[in-house]
Short mmCIF file of N, CA, C and O in Angstrom, two decimals:
data_model
loop_
_atom_site.label_atom_id
_atom_site.label_comp_id
_atom_site.label_asym_id
_atom_site.label_seq_id
_atom_site.Cartn_x
_atom_site.Cartn_y
_atom_site.Cartn_z
N MET A 1339 40.04 27.92 45.66
CA MET A 1339 40.49 27.07 46.29
C MET A 1339 40.49 25.73 45.85
O MET A 1339 39.56 25.70 44.69
N ASN A 1340 41.85 24.98 46.27
CA ASN A 1340 41.78 23.71 45.27
C ASN A 1340 41.33 22.38 46.60
O ASN A 1340 41.50 22.31 47.25
N VAL A 1341 40.16 21.58 45.38
CA VAL A 1341 39.75 20.36 46.26
C VAL A 1341 40.30 19.32 45.15
O VAL A 1341 39.80 19.43 43.84
N ALA A 1342 41.09 18.09 46.20
CA ALA A 1342 41.22 17.28 44.88
C ALA A 1342 40.04 15.84 45.70
O ALA A 1342 40.06 15.81 46.36
N ALA A 1343 39.49 15.23 44.57
CA ALA A 1343 38.85 14.56 44.61
C ALA A 1343 39.61 12.82 45.38
O ALA A 1343 40.74 13.15 44.64
N GLU A 1344 39.11 12.26 45.55
CA GLU A 1344 40.05 11.26 46.23
C GLU A 1344 39.46 10.23 45.53
O GLU A 1344 38.68 10.01 45.35
N VAL A 1345 40.26 9.17 44.74
CA VAL A 1345 40.22 8.14 43.86
C VAL A 1345 40.93 7.18 44.70
O VAL A 1345 41.89 6.53 44.87
N PRO A 1346 39.91 5.99 44.78
CA PRO A 1346 39.99 4.63 45.39
C PRO A 1346 41.42 4.31 44.50
O PRO A 1346 40.94 3.82 43.26
N VAL A 1347 41.96 3.27 45.21
CA VAL A 1347 42.81 2.42 44.58
C VAL A 1347 42.65 0.97 44.72
O VAL A 1347 42.03 0.82 45.50
N MET A 1348 42.51 0.17 43.21
CA MET A 1348 41.75 -0.63 43.19
C MET A 1348 42.88 -1.67 42.58
O MET A 1348 44.36 -1.35 42.10
N ASP A 1349 43.10 -2.91 42.73
CA ASP A 1349 43.73 -4.19 43.60
C ASP A 1349 43.94 -4.19 41.22
O ASP A 1349 42.96 -3.89 40.68
N PRO A 1350 45.05 -3.90 40.41
CA PRO A 1350 44.66 -4.98 39.31
C PRO A 1350 43.74 -5.77 38.82
O PRO A 1350 44.22 -6.86 39.75
N THR A 1351 43.57 -5.85 38.37
CA THR A 1351 42.43 -7.19 37.25
C THR A 1351 43.88 -7.96 37.19
O THR A 1351 45.10 -7.83 36.87
N VAL A 1352 42.93 -9.69 36.73
CA VAL A 1352 44.32 -10.66 36.74
C VAL A 1352 44.74 -10.36 35.54
O VAL A 1352 45.27 -10.17 34.69
N GLN A 1353 43.62 -9.66 34.00
CA GLN A 1353 44.03 -9.36 32.87
C GLN A 1353 44.86 -8.12 32.72
O GLN A 1353 45.84 -8.36 31.91
N ASP A 1354 44.72 -7.57 33.45
CA ASP A 1354 45.88 -6.31 33.87
C ASP A 1354 47.13 -6.59 33.87
O ASP A 1354 48.20 -6.20 33.67
N LEU A 1355 47.57 -8.08 34.97
CA LEU A 1355 48.87 -8.27 35.45
C LEU A 1355 49.32 -9.13 34.35
O LEU A 1355 50.39 -8.83 33.97
N VAL A 1356 48.69 -9.55 33.64
CA VAL A 1356 48.35 -10.68 32.17
C VAL A 1356 49.36 -9.53 31.23
O VAL A 1356 50.36 -9.83 30.89
N SER A 1357 48.58 -8.52 31.04
CA SER A 1357 49.04 -7.40 30.39
C SER A 1357 50.01 -6.42 30.48
O SER A 1357 50.70 -6.61 29.42
N SER A 1358 50.54 -6.36 31.53
CA SER A 1358 51.65 -6.06 31.89
C SER A 1358 52.80 -6.83 31.69
O SER A 1358 53.39 -6.21 31.04
N ALA A 1359 52.70 -7.71 32.12
CA ALA A 1359 53.92 -9.28 31.93
C ALA A 1359 54.35 -8.82 30.40
O ALA A 1359 54.76 -9.30 29.99
N LEU A 1360 52.78 -9.05 29.48
CA LEU A 1360 53.26 -9.28 28.69
C LEU A 1360 54.13 -7.90 27.55
O LEU A 1360 54.22 -8.13 26.12
N SER A 1361 53.64 -6.98 28.03
CA SER A 1361 53.91 -5.60 27.43
C SER A 1361 55.34 -5.29 27.70
O SER A 1361 55.63 -4.63 26.57
N LYS A 1362 56.31 -6.31 28.05
CA LYS A 1362 57.28 -6.44 27.44
C LYS A 1362 57.82 -6.88 26.31
O LYS A 1362 59.28 -7.34 26.23
N PHE A 1363 57.21 -7.75 25.84
CA PHE A 1363 57.49 -9.01 24.68
C PHE A 1363 57.02 -7.92 23.43
O PHE A 1363 55.81 -7.19 23.80
N ARG A 1364 57.29 -8.39 22.32
CA ARG A 1364 56.38 -8.01 20.95
C ARG A 1364 56.17 -8.63 20.57
O ARG A 1364 56.45 -10.30 20.58
N ALA A 1365 55.80 -8.65 19.10
CA ALA A 1365 54.72 -9.41 18.33
C ALA A 1365 56.09 -10.18 17.81
O ALA A 1365 56.70 -10.09 17.01
N GLY A 1366 55.59 -11.79 17.63
CA GLY A 1366 57.06 -12.28 17.32
C GLY A 1366 57.55 -12.89 18.04
O GLY A 1366 58.15 -14.21 17.59
N ASP A 1367 57.59 -12.50 18.99
CA ASP A 1367 58.74 -12.59 20.25
C ASP A 1367 58.10 -14.05 21.21
O ASP A 1367 57.02 -14.59 20.62
N THR A 1368 59.02 -15.09 21.35
CA THR A 1368 57.98 -16.10 22.39
C THR A 1368 58.05 -15.76 23.51
O THR A 1368 59.25 -16.15 24.42
N VAL A 1369 57.29 -16.20 24.35
CA VAL A 1369 57.26 -15.69 26.16
C VAL A 1369 56.84 -17.44 26.36
O VAL A 1369 56.54 -18.69 25.83
N SER A 1370 57.87 -17.36 27.82
CA SER A 1370 57.58 -18.82 28.79
C SER A 1370 56.69 -18.47 30.13
O SER A 1370 56.60 -17.51 30.18
N THR A 1371 55.90 -19.41 30.07
CA THR A 1371 54.47 -19.66 31.27
C THR A 1371 55.74 -19.99 32.15
O THR A 1371 54.42 -19.00 33.22
N ARG A 1372 56.86 -20.04 32.37
CA ARG A 1372 57.23 -20.03 34.03
C ARG A 1372 57.38 -18.86 34.49
O ARG A 1372 57.41 -18.34 34.77
N ALA A 1373 58.62 -18.06 33.26
CA ALA A 1373 58.22 -16.66 33.52
C ALA A 1373 57.36 -15.97 33.75
O ALA A 1373 57.50 -14.86 33.97
N MET A 1374 56.00 -15.63 32.76
CA MET A 1374 54.86 -15.05 32.92
C MET A 1374 54.62 -15.54 34.26
O MET A 1374 53.90 -14.46 35.21
N LEU A 1375 54.30 -16.70 34.45
CA LEU A 1375 53.39 -16.56 36.49
C LEU A 1375 54.88 -16.35 37.11
O LEU A 1375 54.02 -15.41 38.29
N GLU A 1376 55.93 -16.43 36.80
CA GLU A 1376 56.70 -15.90 37.84
C GLU A 1376 56.66 -13.88 37.70
O GLU A 1376 56.50 -13.32 38.95
N ALA A 1377 56.59 -13.42 36.77
CA ALA A 1377 56.04 -11.97 36.57
C ALA A 1377 54.92 -11.54 37.22
O ALA A 1377 54.72 -10.64 38.52
N ILE A 1378 53.70 -12.13 36.85
CA ILE A 1378 52.74 -12.11 37.50
C ILE A 1378 52.36 -11.77 39.07
O ILE A 1378 51.95 -11.16 40.30
N ARG A 1379 52.67 -13.36 40.06
CA ARG A 1379 52.84 -13.40 40.72
C ARG A 1379 53.78 -12.61 41.69
O ARG A 1379 53.82 -12.05 42.65
N HIS A 1380 54.96 -12.30 41.19
CA HIS A 1380 55.83 -11.16 41.31
C HIS A 1380 54.99 -10.11 42.20
O HIS A 1380 55.28 -9.09 42.70
N ALA A 1381 54.54 -8.91 40.58
CA ALA A 1381 53.32 -8.00 40.28
C ALA A 1381 52.56 -8.34 41.45
O ALA A 1381 52.29 -7.27 42.02
N ASP A 1382 52.09 -9.33 41.76
CA ASP A 1382 50.85 -9.37 43.02
C ASP A 1382 50.81 -10.61 43.79
O ASP A 1382 50.34 -11.39 43.22
N PRO A 1383 51.09 -10.67 44.50
CA PRO A 1383 51.75 -11.59 45.57
C PRO A 1383 50.62 -12.02 46.24
O PRO A 1383 49.97 -13.55 45.98
N SER A 1384 49.29 -11.38 45.96
CA SER A 1384 48.06 -11.94 46.35
C SER A 1384 47.16 -12.09 45.84
O SER A 1384 46.02 -12.58 46.30
N CYS A 1385 47.76 -12.68 44.60
CA CYS A 1385 47.02 -13.36 43.31
C CYS A 1385 46.50 -14.73 43.58
O CYS A 1385 46.92 -15.49 43.64
N GLY A 1386 45.10 -14.86 43.67
CA GLY A 1386 44.84 -16.13 44.27
C GLY A 1386 44.31 -17.40 42.82
O GLY A 1386 43.90 -18.18 43.43
N ASP A 1387 44.65 -16.68 41.60
CA ASP A 1387 43.98 -17.47 40.29
C ASP A 1387 45.07 -18.67 40.43
O ASP A 1387 46.51 -18.12 41.05
N SER A 1388 44.22 -19.68 40.09
CA SER A 1388 45.83 -20.83 39.52
C SER A 1388 46.19 -20.67 38.57
O SER A 1388 46.04 -19.62 37.94
N ASP A 1389 48.01 -21.46 38.61
CA ASP A 1389 48.59 -21.21 37.55
C ASP A 1389 47.58 -22.07 36.35
O ASP A 1389 48.14 -21.14 35.37
N ASP A 1390 46.93 -23.35 36.68
CA ASP A 1390 46.33 -23.41 34.89
C ASP A 1390 44.87 -22.25 34.22
O ASP A 1390 45.42 -21.92 33.30
N HIS A 1391 44.97 -21.62 35.38
CA HIS A 1391 44.28 -20.04 35.06
C HIS A 1391 44.69 -19.17 34.24
O HIS A 1391 44.33 -18.62 33.27
N LEU A 1392 45.75 -18.62 35.01
CA LEU A 1392 46.51 -17.71 34.21
C LEU A 1392 47.30 -17.85 33.06
O LEU A 1392 47.28 -17.21 32.27
N VAL A 1393 48.15 -19.30 33.02
CA VAL A 1393 48.28 -20.22 32.10
C VAL A 1393 47.62 -19.61 30.16
O VAL A 1393 47.48 -19.81 29.62
N GLU A 1394 46.42 -20.31 30.98
CA GLU A 1394 44.96 -19.59 29.62
C GLU A 1394 44.65 -18.38 29.61
O GLU A 1394 45.09 -18.07 28.27
N LEU A 1395 45.27 -17.70 30.06
CA LEU A 1395 45.09 -15.95 29.73
C LEU A 1395 45.64 -15.89 29.34
O LEU A 1395 46.00 -14.78 28.64
N ILE A 1396 47.11 -16.11 29.61
CA ILE A 1396 48.72 -15.36 29.13
C ILE A 1396 48.28 -15.76 27.46
O ILE A 1396 48.59 -15.06 26.57
N VAL A 1397 48.26 -17.59 27.56
CA VAL A 1397 47.74 -18.34 25.31
C VAL A 1397 47.31 -16.89 25.00
O VAL A 1397 47.22 -17.13 23.88
N MET A 1398 45.63 -16.80 25.75
CA MET A 1398 44.89 -15.78 24.71
C MET A 1398 45.53 -14.65 24.28
O MET A 1398 45.41 -14.70 23.72
N ALA A 1399 45.79 -14.66 25.40
CA ALA A 1399 46.37 -12.58 25.68
C ALA A 1399 47.66 -13.23 24.24
O ALA A 1399 47.79 -11.60 23.45
N ALA A 1400 49.21 -13.57 24.35
CA ALA A 1400 50.19 -13.75 23.38
C ALA A 1400 49.45 -14.24 22.44
O ALA A 1400 50.29 -13.84 21.44
N VAL A 1401 48.53 -15.03 21.98
CA VAL A 1401 48.43 -15.68 20.83
C VAL A 1401 47.94 -14.38 19.78
O VAL A 1401 47.78 -14.15 19.08
N GLY A 1402 46.85 -13.28 20.69
CA GLY A 1402 46.14 -12.09 19.93
C GLY A 1402 47.17 -11.55 19.67
O GLY A 1402 46.90 -10.34 19.14
N LYS A 1403 47.73 -11.33 20.34
CA LYS A 1403 48.95 -10.20 19.92
C LYS A 1403 50.37 -10.86 19.62
O LYS A 1403 51.65 -10.24 18.89
N THR A 1404 49.96 -12.56 18.48
CA THR A 1404 50.89 -13.12 18.11
C THR A 1404 52.32 -12.88 18.43
O THR A 1404 53.60 -13.22 17.62
N MET A 1405 52.47 -13.76 19.56
CA MET A 1405 53.62 -14.14 20.54
C MET A 1405 53.22 -15.50 20.48
O MET A 1405 52.45 -16.46 20.27
N GLY A 1406 54.21 -16.46 20.28
CA GLY A 1406 55.07 -17.84 20.66
C GLY A 1406 54.38 -17.84 22.45
O GLY A 1406 54.88 -17.11 23.02
N VAL A 1407 54.41 -19.17 22.29
CA VAL A 1407 53.92 -20.20 23.70
C VAL A 1407 55.11 -21.32 24.26
O VAL A 1407 54.72 -21.67 23.01
N VAL A 1408 55.89 -20.99 24.93
CA VAL A 1408 56.59 -21.88 25.62
C VAL A 1408 55.68 -22.46 27.31
O VAL A 1408 56.18 -21.61 27.73
N PHE A 1409 55.69 -24.04 26.95
CA PHE A 1409 54.58 -24.55 28.29
C PHE A 1409 55.89 -24.94 28.97
O PHE A 1409 56.20 -26.19 29.33
N ASP A 1410 56.46 -24.06 29.64
CA ASP A 1410 57.63 -24.80 30.98
C ASP A 1410 57.16 -24.47 32.35
O ASP A 1410 58.25 -24.66 32.96
N HIS A 1411 56.39 -24.48 32.50
CA HIS A 1411 56.00 -23.77 33.82
C HIS A 1411 56.01 -25.07 34.79
O HIS A 1411 55.31 -25.10 35.99
N ARG A 1412 55.68 -26.77 34.13
CA ARG A 1412 55.45 -28.05 35.42
C ARG A 1412 56.55 -28.41 35.88
O ARG A 1412 57.65 -27.93 34.47
N SER A 1413 56.45 -29.03 36.24
CA SER A 1413 58.01 -29.78 37.40
C SER A 1413 58.04 -30.49 35.82
O SER A 1413 57.54 -31.37 35.93
N PRO A 1414 59.29 -31.15 36.10
CA PRO A 1414 59.66 -32.40 35.39
C PRO A 1414 58.75 -33.62 35.40
O PRO A 1414 58.52 -34.18 34.95
N ASP A 1415 58.68 -33.63 37.05
CA ASP A 1415 57.96 -34.73 37.39
C ASP A 1415 56.02 -34.56 37.18
O ASP A 1415 55.38 -35.50 36.58
N GLU A 1416 55.63 -33.36 37.04
CA GLU A 1416 54.74 -32.90 36.24
C GLU A 1416 54.15 -33.28 34.72
O GLU A 1416 53.14 -33.13 34.23
N ARG A 1417 55.10 -33.04 34.37
CA ARG A 1417 54.78 -33.78 32.78
C ARG A 1417 55.49 -35.26 32.42
O ARG A 1417 54.84 -35.39 31.30
N LEU A 1418 55.55 -36.50 33.64
CA LEU A 1418 55.75 -37.74 32.91
C LEU A 1418 54.62 -38.01 32.61
O LEU A 1418 53.38 -37.66 33.80
N PRO A 1419 54.18 -38.94 31.89
CA PRO A 1419 53.15 -39.22 31.63
C PRO A 1419 52.33 -40.43 32.66
O PRO A 1419 53.38 -41.27 33.63
N ARG A 1420 51.52 -40.11 33.59
CA ARG A 1420 50.90 -41.25 34.34
C ARG A 1420 50.18 -42.29 33.95
O ARG A 1420 49.93 -42.81 33.07
N LEU A 1421 51.15 -43.19 34.66
CA LEU A 1421 50.42 -44.97 33.97
C LEU A 1421 49.94 -45.69 35.29
O LEU A 1421 50.04 -45.17 36.57
N SER A 1422 48.52 -46.34 34.73
CA SER A 1422 47.96 -47.10 35.88
C SER A 1422 48.40 -47.75 35.94
O SER A 1422 48.45 -49.29 34.69
#
């Protein structure tokens, strides 16, 4: 008799999403934070982590794999210095 155990389907962790998105690059490549955020949000639209948290994870993972990071995820208005 063949009995197959049921394996619960688990949602990927945020680290899994970041690793998966970075897996398309090699050491020495430069990754865009905007493109990485889009890839992560596309892979898991229900991901509730903030962009800032995801960028932090992207940077830590990319630097650990000797990749460069371009911080291009903010809109032009957000990049302007705020004058008081």
